[in-house]
């Protein structure tokens, strides 16, 4: 076997291997040569070469999102590292384990006029769960920091940064290891629940007739079926989910905005919960956040092993355990109380359903219509990746088959890496992956396609409405040159030549008939990855969506 000659590089490889961290995304450079040679020469590692570090980091994020294990990024010194930051921040807020390993010059060479050097140590400090600032000579302290970085990425599910200084010569190799690194174990303590305290909370629960459970971004299968059934069988409980919650039951409310947007002041008062329980990550619906901030519950409990955001300014308790562990201990302590809380909201749901169907049956070919058709066309058990902007918002309004797992980068809601993330996620998930994106997000991350690992059954549905359609929906919209240029960023670009350049199938749709044909051909062809570009009318899209909410009044 070939190993890098530099002992520090050997230690890094050894400790990753000992911790079974094997997915490595490498971007080209010279300073990282000891690591690149070491990782790429060892068949225990699965290495991917991606030139653009921003795209590489989102690709890594997609793999880690699916495997739920750390993915490693390796880059050279200088600005290369900074291009990881968007995905690093996304990993921080979405709790996805990423390990960045940046090659550096020794500290004595920083800020003395040496080329391709910046201040790399702690560069992600604001969003990093741990920063290992290694030193050039292999040592037990280096090993401790390396182990700690990996342990924290695993235990706390988030991004960590390892900065590794290497001095030239960088390319020399040896056939025997010269160091024997120490691997430090995780000091993670098991999650425990204080049952005495839990009983007090159960008393509050048992005395409340209006309890709302709101589930944010959540991994599929994270909540047991028993817990789901217990929620569903409790008439004092309303469960609200989003497409990214990946939790399903016919009695849950999965179209929050459709339900609450038309509410009057009296409706909101009647709906105000006494107890709000939240778990999962970010919540997409702005309207539910505005509602809960204005009509605050008396108690808000958040369940999460790490963090509890006081999103509604009324957080009263943070249970620092996995939701499943919490509910397994909590639900046996609860009793049924008489309530019409669920029944009232369910009646609204039924009314909305009827009007929703009538409205969708009469609207012209616009973004909304396209989302209705596209979401209904998705094959069972596929993985759905959605970009930020209006795509993720339309997806909240239309039911999606429960067999489909849904993901979106809601940690920072950036439009800068949705395609790369989806491509990475597809690599790590054997199911067919469909990625729905807007045009600005797609064009922004077009380097995502500069990637040799795109699976043949990867399908992009690009909804091209000529710019950032979201800005037409937001209140600041006015048909002015400033709006068109600086908000909407109106354009006439298409994906046709990108598809050609990167060797993807390319199909176009611009009405219902061509959309239906386009979807059929999209799913039928698996010889190469494919793009279906759907052109929608820039000026009509927003009025059709805004009118939707008025139809319920
Ligand atoms: C990195 C980043 N820059 C800017 C934004 C602000 N932003 C949000 S949506 C959007 C436009 C997206 O347009 P498009 O992808 O075409 O989707 P559409 O709104 O048409 O659905 C922009 C610029 C962001 N979220 N992330």
Coordinates of C-alpha atoms and ligand atoms in Angstrom, one line a residue:
X1 CA 0.0 0.0 0.0
X2 CA 1.2 3.5 -0.7
X3 CA 1.1 6.0 2.2
X4 CA 2.0 9.7 2.3
X5 CA 5.4 10.2 3.9
X6 CA 4.3 13.0 6.1
X7 CA 3.4 11.5 9.6
X8 CA 0.5 14.0 10.2
X9 CA -1.2 12.9 7.0
X10 CA -0.8 9.3 8.1
X11 CA -2.4 10.0 11.5
X12 CA -5.4 11.6 9.8
X13 CA -5.9 8.6 7.5
X14 CA -5.5 6.1 10.4
X15 CA -8.0 7.9 12.7
X16 CA -10.6 8.3 9.9
X17 CA -10.3 4.6 9.1
X18 CA -10.5 3.6 12.8
X19 CA -13.7 5.6 13.1
X20 CA -15.1 4.1 9.9
X21 CA -15.4 7.4 8.1
X22 CA -14.9 6.5 4.5
X23 CA -16.7 8.9 2.2
X24 CA -14.1 11.5 1.1
X25 CA -14.7 14.4 -1.3
X26 CA -11.4 15.8 -2.6
X27 CA -10.9 19.1 -4.4
X28 CA -7.7 19.6 -6.3
X29 CA -4.6 21.3 -4.9
X30 CA -1.0 20.8 -4.0
X31 CA -1.0 21.6 -0.3
X32 CA -3.5 18.8 0.3
X33 CA -1.4 16.3 -1.8
X34 CA -0.4 14.2 1.2
X35 CA -4.0 13.6 2.1
X36 CA -5.2 13.2 -1.5
X37 CA -2.5 10.6 -2.2
X38 CA -3.3 8.8 1.1
X39 CA -7.1 8.7 0.7
X40 CA -7.1 7.9 -3.0
X41 CA -4.5 5.1 -2.7
X42 CA -6.4 3.3 0.0
X43 CA -9.4 1.2 -1.3
X44 CA -11.0 1.4 2.2
X45 CA -12.0 5.0 1.3
X46 CA -14.6 5.9 -1.3
X47 CA -13.1 9.1 -2.9
X48 CA -14.9 11.6 -5.1
X49 CA -13.1 14.3 -7.1
X50 CA -15.0 17.6 -7.4
X51 CA -13.2 20.7 -8.5
X52 CA -15.5 23.5 -7.2
X53 CA -15.3 23.5 -3.4
X54 CA -18.7 25.1 -3.0
X55 CA -20.4 22.4 -5.0
X56 CA -18.2 19.7 -3.4
X57 CA -19.3 20.7 0.1
X58 CA -23.0 20.6 -0.9
X59 CA -22.4 17.3 -2.6
X60 CA -20.9 16.0 0.7
X61 CA -23.8 17.4 2.6
X62 CA -26.2 15.4 0.4
X63 CA -24.3 12.2 1.1
X64 CA -24.2 12.9 4.8
X65 CA -27.9 13.8 4.8
X66 CA -28.7 10.3 3.5
X67 CA -26.1 8.2 5.3
X68 CA -26.4 10.2 8.5
X69 CA -22.7 9.6 8.9
X70 CA -19.9 12.2 8.5
X71 CA -18.7 12.9 5.0
X72 CA -15.2 14.3 4.7
X73 CA -14.1 17.3 2.6
X74 CA -10.5 17.8 1.7
X75 CA -9.1 20.9 0.1
X76 CA -6.0 22.9 -0.4
X77 CA -5.0 26.1 1.4
X78 CA -6.4 29.6 0.7
X79 CA -9.8 30.7 -0.5
X80 CA -10.6 27.0 -1.4
X81 CA -11.6 26.5 2.2
X82 CA -13.9 29.5 2.3
X83 CA -16.0 28.1 -0.5
X84 CA -17.1 25.3 1.9
X85 CA -18.8 27.9 4.2
X86 CA -22.3 27.9 2.7
X87 CA -22.6 24.1 3.0
X88 CA -20.9 24.2 6.4
X89 CA -23.5 26.7 7.7
X90 CA -26.3 24.6 6.2
X91 CA -24.9 21.5 8.0
X92 CA -24.7 23.4 11.3
X93 CA -28.4 24.5 11.2
X94 CA -29.6 21.2 9.6
X95 CA -27.6 19.1 12.0
X96 CA -25.7 17.1 9.3
X97 CA -22.3 15.7 10.1
X98 CA -19.6 17.2 7.9
X99 CA -15.8 17.0 8.5
X100 CA -13.7 19.6 6.7
X101 CA -10.0 18.9 6.5
X102 CA -8.1 21.9 5.1
X103 CA -4.5 21.7 4.2
X104 CA -2.5 24.7 5.4
X105 CA 1.0 26.0 5.6
X106 CA 2.7 25.9 9.0
X107 CA 1.6 28.9 11.2
X108 CA 5.0 30.6 10.7
X109 CA 4.1 31.1 7.1
X110 CA 0.8 32.8 7.6
X111 CA 0.6 36.6 6.9
X112 CA 4.3 36.9 5.9
X113 CA 3.6 37.3 2.2
X114 CA 3.6 33.6 1.3
X115 CA 1.3 32.7 -1.6
X116 CA -2.2 31.1 -1.3
X117 CA -2.3 31.5 2.4
X118 CA -5.1 33.0 4.6
X119 CA -5.9 32.7 8.3
X120 CA -7.5 29.3 8.2
X121 CA -7.5 28.3 11.9
X122 CA -11.0 28.6 13.4
X123 CA -12.2 30.2 10.2
X124 CA -15.7 28.6 10.6
X125 CA -15.8 29.3 14.4
X126 CA -19.2 30.8 14.4
X127 CA -20.8 27.7 12.9
X128 CA -18.4 25.0 13.9
X129 CA -19.0 22.4 16.6
X130 CA -15.3 21.8 17.0
X131 CA -12.0 23.2 15.5
X132 CA -9.0 21.0 15.5
X133 CA -5.9 23.2 14.9
X134 CA -3.3 20.6 14.3
X135 CA 0.4 21.1 14.3
X136 CA 2.9 19.9 11.8
X137 CA 4.5 17.1 13.8
X138 CA 2.4 14.1 14.6
X139 CA 1.6 13.9 18.3
X140 CA -0.9 12.5 20.8
X141 CA -2.4 16.0 21.1
X142 CA -3.0 16.0 17.4
X143 CA -4.6 12.5 17.6
X144 CA -6.8 13.7 20.5
X145 CA -8.1 16.7 18.5
X146 CA -8.6 14.6 15.4
X147 CA -10.6 12.0 17.4
X148 CA -12.6 14.7 19.2
X149 CA -13.5 16.4 15.9
X150 CA -14.8 13.1 14.5
X151 CA -16.6 12.1 17.8
X152 CA -18.4 15.5 17.9
X153 CA -19.4 15.4 14.3
X154 CA -21.0 12.0 15.0
X155 CA -22.5 12.6 18.4
X156 CA -23.7 16.2 17.9
X157 CA -24.5 15.8 14.2
X158 CA -22.9 18.8 12.7
X159 CA -19.9 20.3 11.0
X160 CA -16.4 20.3 12.4
X161 CA -13.1 21.8 11.0
X162 CA -9.7 20.2 11.0
X163 CA -6.8 22.4 9.9
X164 CA -3.7 20.5 9.0
X165 CA -0.4 22.2 8.2
X166 CA 2.0 20.5 5.8
X167 CA 5.4 21.6 4.8
X168 CA 7.0 20.7 1.4
X169 CA 7.9 18.2 0.0
X170 CA 4.2 17.2 -0.3
X171 CA 4.2 14.4 -2.8
X172 CA 6.6 11.8 -1.3
X173 CA 5.2 8.4 -0.4
X174 CA 6.3 5.4 1.6
X175 CA 5.1 1.8 1.7
X176 CA 5.1 1.4 5.5
X177 CA 3.4 3.6 8.1
X178 CA 5.8 5.5 10.3
X179 CA 3.3 6.5 13.0
X180 CA 0.9 4.6 15.2
X181 CA -1.9 7.0 16.1
X182 CA -4.0 6.9 19.2
X183 CA -7.7 6.8 18.6
X184 CA -9.7 8.4 21.4
X185 CA -13.2 7.2 22.1
X186 CA -16.3 9.3 22.3
X187 CA -17.3 10.5 25.8
X188 CA -21.0 10.6 24.9
X189 CA -23.3 10.0 27.8
X190 CA -26.5 8.1 27.3
X191 CA -29.7 10.1 27.2
X192 CA -31.7 10.0 30.4
X193 CA -35.2 11.2 31.2
X194 CA -36.1 12.5 34.6
X195 CA -39.4 10.6 35.2
X196 CA -40.4 12.7 38.2
X197 CA -40.1 15.8 36.2
X198 CA -41.9 14.1 33.3
X199 CA -44.9 13.4 35.6
X200 CA -45.3 17.1 36.2
X201 CA -45.4 17.8 32.5
X202 CA -47.8 15.0 32.0
X203 CA -50.2 16.6 34.5
X204 CA -50.1 19.8 32.5
X205 CA -50.8 17.8 29.4
X206 CA -53.6 15.9 30.9
X207 CA -55.3 19.2 32.0
X208 CA -55.0 20.8 28.6
X209 CA -57.7 20.5 25.9
X210 CA -55.8 22.2 23.1
X211 CA -52.4 20.7 22.3
X212 CA -50.6 21.3 19.1
X213 CA -47.7 19.3 17.8
X214 CA -45.7 21.0 15.1
X215 CA -43.0 19.0 13.3
X216 CA -40.2 20.7 11.4
X217 CA -37.6 19.1 9.1
X218 CA -37.3 15.5 10.1
X219 CA -35.6 12.4 9.0
X220 CA -37.9 9.7 7.6
X221 CA -38.8 6.9 10.1
X222 CA -37.5 9.0 13.0
X223 CA -40.9 8.7 14.9
X224 CA -42.3 5.3 15.8
X225 CA -45.7 4.3 14.4
X226 CA -47.0 3.8 17.9
X227 CA -46.3 7.5 18.7
X228 CA -48.0 8.5 15.5
X229 CA -51.1 6.5 16.3
X230 CA -51.2 7.9 19.8
X231 CA -51.2 11.4 18.5
X232 CA -53.9 10.5 15.9
X233 CA -56.1 8.9 18.5
X234 CA -56.2 11.9 20.8
X235 CA -59.0 14.3 20.2
X236 CA -57.2 17.1 22.1
X237 CA -54.2 16.9 19.8
X238 CA -53.7 18.5 16.4
X239 CA -50.5 17.5 14.6
X240 CA -49.2 19.8 11.9
X241 CA -46.6 18.6 9.5
X242 CA -44.8 19.9 6.5
X243 CA -43.5 18.1 3.4
X244 CA -40.1 18.0 5.0
X245 CA -41.4 16.5 8.2
X246 CA -41.5 13.0 6.6
X247 CA -44.2 12.0 9.1
X248 CA -47.6 10.9 7.8
X249 CA -51.1 10.1 9.1
X250 CA -54.4 10.8 7.4
X251 CA -55.5 12.8 10.4
X252 CA -52.5 15.1 10.5
X253 CA -52.7 18.6 8.9
X254 CA -50.1 18.6 6.1
X255 CA -51.1 21.8 4.4
X256 CA -50.7 24.4 7.2
X257 CA -50.9 27.5 5.0
X258 CA -54.0 26.4 3.2
X259 CA -55.7 25.8 6.5
X260 CA -54.7 28.9 8.4
X261 CA -54.2 31.7 5.9
X262 CA -57.9 32.5 5.6
X263 CA -58.4 32.4 9.4
X264 CA -60.1 35.4 11.1
X265 CA -59.1 36.7 14.4
X266 CA -61.8 34.5 16.1
X267 CA -60.5 31.4 14.2
X268 CA -57.0 32.1 15.5
X269 CA -58.2 32.6 19.0
X270 CA -60.1 29.3 18.9
X271 CA -57.0 27.6 17.5
X272 CA -54.5 29.0 20.0
X273 CA -53.0 26.0 21.7
X274 CA -52.4 25.7 25.5
X275 CA -49.5 23.5 24.9
X276 CA -47.2 23.5 21.9
X277 CA -44.8 20.6 21.4
X278 CA -42.2 21.0 18.6
X279 CA -39.5 18.7 17.4
X280 CA -37.4 18.5 14.2
X281 CA -35.5 21.3 12.5
X282 CA -36.7 24.4 10.7
X283 CA -40.4 25.1 10.0
X284 CA -41.1 26.3 6.5
X285 CA -44.4 28.0 7.0
X286 CA -44.0 31.7 7.8
X287 CA -47.7 31.8 8.6
X288 CA -47.6 29.3 11.4
X289 CA -44.7 31.1 12.9
X290 CA -46.5 34.5 12.7
X291 CA -49.6 32.8 14.3
X292 CA -47.7 31.3 17.2
X293 CA -45.8 34.5 17.9
X294 CA -49.0 36.4 18.1
X295 CA -51.2 33.8 19.8
X296 CA -48.6 32.3 22.1
X297 CA -49.3 29.1 23.9
X298 CA -48.9 29.0 27.6
X299 CA -46.3 26.2 27.3
X300 CA -43.9 25.5 24.5
X301 CA -41.8 22.4 24.8
X302 CA -39.1 21.6 22.3
X303 CA -37.6 18.1 22.1
X304 CA -34.1 17.8 20.7
X305 CA -30.9 16.3 21.9
X306 CA -29.0 19.5 21.4
X307 CA -30.7 22.8 20.7
X308 CA -34.0 24.4 21.4
X309 CA -34.7 27.6 19.5
X310 CA -37.2 29.9 21.1
X311 CA -38.9 30.5 17.7
X312 CA -42.2 31.8 19.1
X313 CA -40.7 33.7 22.0
X314 CA -42.5 31.5 24.6
X315 CA -40.3 28.4 25.0
X316 CA -40.8 27.0 28.5
X317 CA -39.0 23.7 28.4
X318 CA -36.3 21.9 26.4
X319 CA -36.3 18.1 26.7
X320 CA -32.8 17.2 25.7
X321 CA -33.6 13.7 24.3
X322 CA -34.5 12.1 21.0
X323 CA -38.3 12.6 20.3
X324 CA -38.8 8.8 20.2
X325 CA -37.3 8.4 23.6
X326 CA -39.3 11.3 25.0
X327 CA -42.6 10.1 23.7
X328 CA -42.0 6.5 24.7
X329 CA -41.6 7.7 28.3
X330 CA -44.2 10.5 28.2
X331 CA -47.2 9.0 26.4
X332 CA -47.8 6.2 29.0
X333 CA -48.2 9.0 31.6
X334 CA -50.9 10.8 29.6
X335 CA -54.7 10.4 29.7
X336 CA -57.4 11.2 27.2
X337 CA -59.3 14.4 27.8
X338 CA -62.5 15.4 26.2
X339 CA -62.0 18.1 23.5
X340 CA -63.2 19.3 20.2
X341 CA -59.8 20.7 19.2
X342 CA -59.0 18.1 16.6
X343 CA -62.6 17.9 15.3
X344 CA -62.8 21.6 14.7
X345 CA -59.7 21.8 12.7
X346 CA -60.5 18.6 10.9
X347 CA -63.8 20.1 9.7
X348 CA -61.8 23.1 8.3
X349 CA -59.5 20.6 6.6
X350 CA -62.4 19.0 4.8
X351 CA -63.8 22.3 3.7
X352 CA -60.4 23.4 2.4
X353 CA -59.9 20.1 0.5
X354 CA -63.1 20.7 -1.6
X355 CA -62.2 24.2 -2.5
X356 CA -58.6 23.3 -3.2
X357 CA -59.7 20.8 -5.7
X358 CA -62.1 23.1 -7.4
X359 CA -59.6 25.9 -7.7
X360 CA -56.8 23.7 -9.1
X361 CA -59.2 22.2 -11.7
X362 CA -59.8 25.7 -13.1
X363 CA -56.4 27.4 -13.1
X364 CA -54.3 27.9 -16.3
X365 CA -50.8 26.5 -16.9
X366 CA -48.7 28.3 -14.3
X367 CA -46.2 27.3 -11.6
X368 CA -49.1 26.1 -9.3
X369 CA -50.5 23.9 -12.0
X370 CA -47.1 22.5 -12.8
X371 CA -46.5 21.6 -9.1
X372 CA -49.9 19.9 -9.0
X373 CA -49.0 17.7 -12.0
X374 CA -45.4 17.1 -11.1
X375 CA -46.0 16.1 -7.5
X376 CA -48.8 13.8 -8.6
X377 CA -46.5 12.2 -11.2
X378 CA -43.8 11.2 -8.7
X379 CA -43.1 7.4 -8.7
X380 CA -43.7 5.6 -5.4
X381 CA -40.7 5.4 -3.0
X382 CA -38.6 7.9 -4.9
X383 CA -36.5 10.4 -3.1
X384 CA -37.7 14.0 -3.6
X385 CA -35.2 16.9 -3.3
X386 CA -36.6 20.4 -3.5
X387 CA -34.7 23.6 -3.9
X388 CA -35.3 26.7 -1.9
X389 CA -37.6 29.6 -3.0
X390 CA -41.2 29.1 -4.1
X391 CA -40.6 25.4 -5.0
X392 CA -40.6 24.3 -1.3
X393 CA -43.5 26.6 -0.6
X394 CA -45.7 25.2 -3.4
X395 CA -44.8 21.7 -2.2
X396 CA -46.5 22.5 1.1
X397 CA -49.9 23.1 -0.6
X398 CA -50.1 19.8 -2.5
X399 CA -50.3 16.3 -1.1
X400 CA -47.3 14.1 -1.7
X401 CA -47.4 10.3 -1.7
X402 CA -46.3 9.2 1.8
X403 CA -43.9 6.7 0.4
X404 CA -41.7 9.6 -0.9
X405 CA -39.0 11.0 1.3
X406 CA -38.6 14.7 1.0
X407 CA -35.5 16.9 1.6
X408 CA -34.7 20.6 1.3
X409 CA -31.8 22.7 2.6
X410 CA -33.9 24.6 5.2
X411 CA -31.0 25.1 7.6
X412 CA -30.1 28.4 6.0
X413 CA -32.7 28.3 3.1
X414 CA -29.9 29.1 0.6
X415 CA -30.4 28.8 -3.1
X416 CA -26.6 28.2 -3.5
X417 CA -26.3 24.4 -3.3
X418 CA -29.6 22.7 -3.8
X419 CA -28.6 20.9 -7.0
X420 CA -25.2 19.7 -5.6
X421 CA -27.0 18.5 -2.4
X422 CA -29.5 16.5 -4.5
X423 CA -26.8 15.0 -6.6
X424 CA -24.9 13.9 -3.5
X425 CA -28.1 12.6 -1.9
X426 CA -28.8 10.5 -5.0
X427 CA -25.3 9.0 -4.9
X428 CA -26.1 7.7 -1.3
X429 CA -29.6 6.6 -1.9
X430 CA -30.4 3.7 -4.3
X431 CA -33.9 5.0 -5.1
X432 CA -34.7 7.2 -8.0
X433 CA -34.2 10.8 -7.1
X434 CA -36.3 13.6 -8.4
X435 CA -35.0 17.2 -7.9
X436 CA -37.4 20.1 -8.4
X437 CA -35.8 23.5 -8.7
X438 CA -36.4 27.1 -9.8
X439 CA -34.3 28.6 -12.5
X440 CA -32.2 31.1 -10.4
X441 CA -31.3 28.4 -7.9
X442 CA -30.5 26.0 -10.8
X443 CA -28.3 28.5 -12.7
X444 CA -26.6 29.6 -9.4
X445 CA -25.4 26.0 -8.7
X446 CA -24.9 24.9 -12.4
X447 CA -21.4 23.8 -11.4
X448 CA -23.2 21.0 -9.6
X449 CA -23.4 19.3 -13.0
X450 CA -19.6 19.4 -13.3
X451 CA -19.6 16.1 -11.4
X452 CA -18.7 12.6 -12.7
X453 CA -20.9 10.8 -10.1
X454 CA -24.4 11.9 -11.2
X455 CA -26.5 8.8 -11.1
X456 CA -28.3 7.9 -14.4
X457 CA -31.7 7.8 -12.6
X458 CA -31.2 11.4 -11.4
X459 CA -34.1 13.6 -12.7
X460 CA -34.1 17.4 -12.6
X461 CA -37.4 19.2 -13.0
X462 CA -36.5 22.8 -13.6
X463 CA -39.4 25.2 -13.4
X464 CA -38.2 28.2 -15.4
X465 CA -40.4 31.2 -14.7
X466 CA -37.8 33.6 -16.0
X467 CA -36.4 34.8 -12.6
X468 CA -37.0 34.7 -8.9
X469 CA -40.7 34.1 -9.0
X470 CA -40.8 34.2 -5.1
X471 CA -40.3 37.9 -5.2
X472 CA -43.6 38.4 -7.1
X473 CA -45.4 36.6 -4.2
X474 CA -43.8 38.6 -1.5
X475 CA -45.4 41.9 -0.4
X476 CA -42.6 44.1 -1.8
X477 CA -43.5 43.4 -5.4
X478 CA -44.2 46.2 -7.9
X479 CA -43.7 46.0 -11.7
X480 CA -40.7 48.4 -11.8
X481 CA -37.3 48.2 -13.4
X482 CA -35.7 48.1 -9.9
X483 CA -37.9 45.1 -9.1
X484 CA -37.2 43.2 -12.4
X485 CA -33.4 43.9 -12.2
X486 CA -32.5 43.7 -8.6
X487 CA -35.1 41.4 -7.0
X488 CA -36.5 39.1 -9.7
X489 CA -33.3 39.1 -11.8
X490 CA -35.3 38.6 -14.9
X491 CA -33.5 36.5 -17.6
X492 CA -34.0 34.5 -20.8
X493 CA -31.5 31.7 -20.0
X494 CA -32.3 28.1 -20.4
X495 CA -30.6 24.8 -19.4
X496 CA -30.4 23.5 -22.9
X497 CA -26.7 24.1 -23.5
X498 CA -25.8 23.1 -19.9
X499 CA -27.5 19.8 -20.5
X500 CA -25.6 19.4 -23.8
X501 CA -22.3 20.3 -22.2
X502 CA -22.7 17.9 -19.3
X503 CA -24.2 15.1 -21.3
X504 CA -27.7 15.0 -19.8
X505 CA -31.0 14.2 -21.5
X506 CA -33.0 17.4 -22.0
X507 CA -36.8 17.7 -22.6
X508 CA -38.9 20.9 -22.7
X509 CA -42.5 21.5 -21.6
X510 CA -44.6 24.7 -21.9
X511 CA -48.2 23.5 -21.6
X512 CA -50.1 20.7 -19.9
X513 CA -49.8 18.3 -22.8
X514 CA -46.1 18.7 -23.2
X515 CA -45.6 18.5 -19.5
X516 CA -47.4 15.2 -19.3
X517 CA -45.3 13.9 -22.2
X518 CA -42.2 15.4 -20.7
X519 CA -42.8 13.7 -17.4
X520 CA -43.4 10.3 -19.1
X521 CA -40.2 10.6 -21.0
X522 CA -38.3 11.8 -17.9
X523 CA -39.2 8.7 -15.9
X524 CA -38.9 6.3 -18.9
X525 CA -35.2 7.1 -19.7
X526 CA -32.5 6.0 -17.4
X527 CA -29.6 5.9 -19.9
X528 CA -28.3 9.3 -18.5
X529 CA -29.4 11.8 -15.9
X530 CA -32.2 14.0 -17.3
X531 CA -33.5 17.5 -17.2
X532 CA -37.1 18.4 -17.9
X533 CA -37.3 22.2 -18.2
X534 CA -40.8 23.6 -17.8
X535 CA -41.4 27.2 -18.9
X536 CA -44.2 29.0 -17.1
X537 CA -45.6 32.5 -17.6
X538 CA -43.6 34.9 -15.5
X539 CA -46.4 37.5 -15.1
X540 CA -49.3 35.1 -14.3
X541 CA -47.8 32.8 -11.7
X542 CA -48.1 35.0 -8.7
X543 CA -51.7 36.1 -9.2
X544 CA -52.8 32.5 -9.6
X545 CA -51.1 31.6 -6.3
X546 CA -52.3 34.7 -4.4
X547 CA -55.9 34.2 -5.6
X548 CA -55.8 30.6 -4.2
X549 CA -55.8 31.9 -0.6
X550 CA -58.6 34.3 -1.3
X551 CA -60.8 31.5 -2.7
X552 CA -61.3 30.1 0.9
X553 CA -62.6 33.3 2.4
Ligands
LIG1 C1 -27.4 32.0 -1.4 C2 -28.7 32.8 -1.5 N1 -28.7 34.0 -2.1 C3 -29.9 34.7 -2.2 C4 -31.0 34.2 -1.6 C5 -32.3 35.0 -1.7 N2 -33.3 34.3 -2.6 C6 -34.3 33.6 -2.1 S1 -35.2 32.9 -3.3 C7 -34.3 33.7 -4.5 C8 -34.7 33.5 -6.0 C9 -34.9 32.1 -6.4 O1 -35.4 32.0 -7.7 P1 -35.7 30.6 -8.4 O2 -34.7 29.7 -8.0 O3 -35.9 30.9 -9.8 O4 -37.0 30.1 -7.8 P2 -38.5 30.8 -7.8 O5 -38.6 31.9 -6.9 O6 -38.8 31.3 -9.2 O7 -39.4 29.6 -7.4 C10 -33.3 34.4 -4.0 C11 -32.3 35.2 -4.8 C12 -31.0 32.9 -1.0 N3 -32.0 32.4 -0.4 N4 -29.8 32.3 -0.9

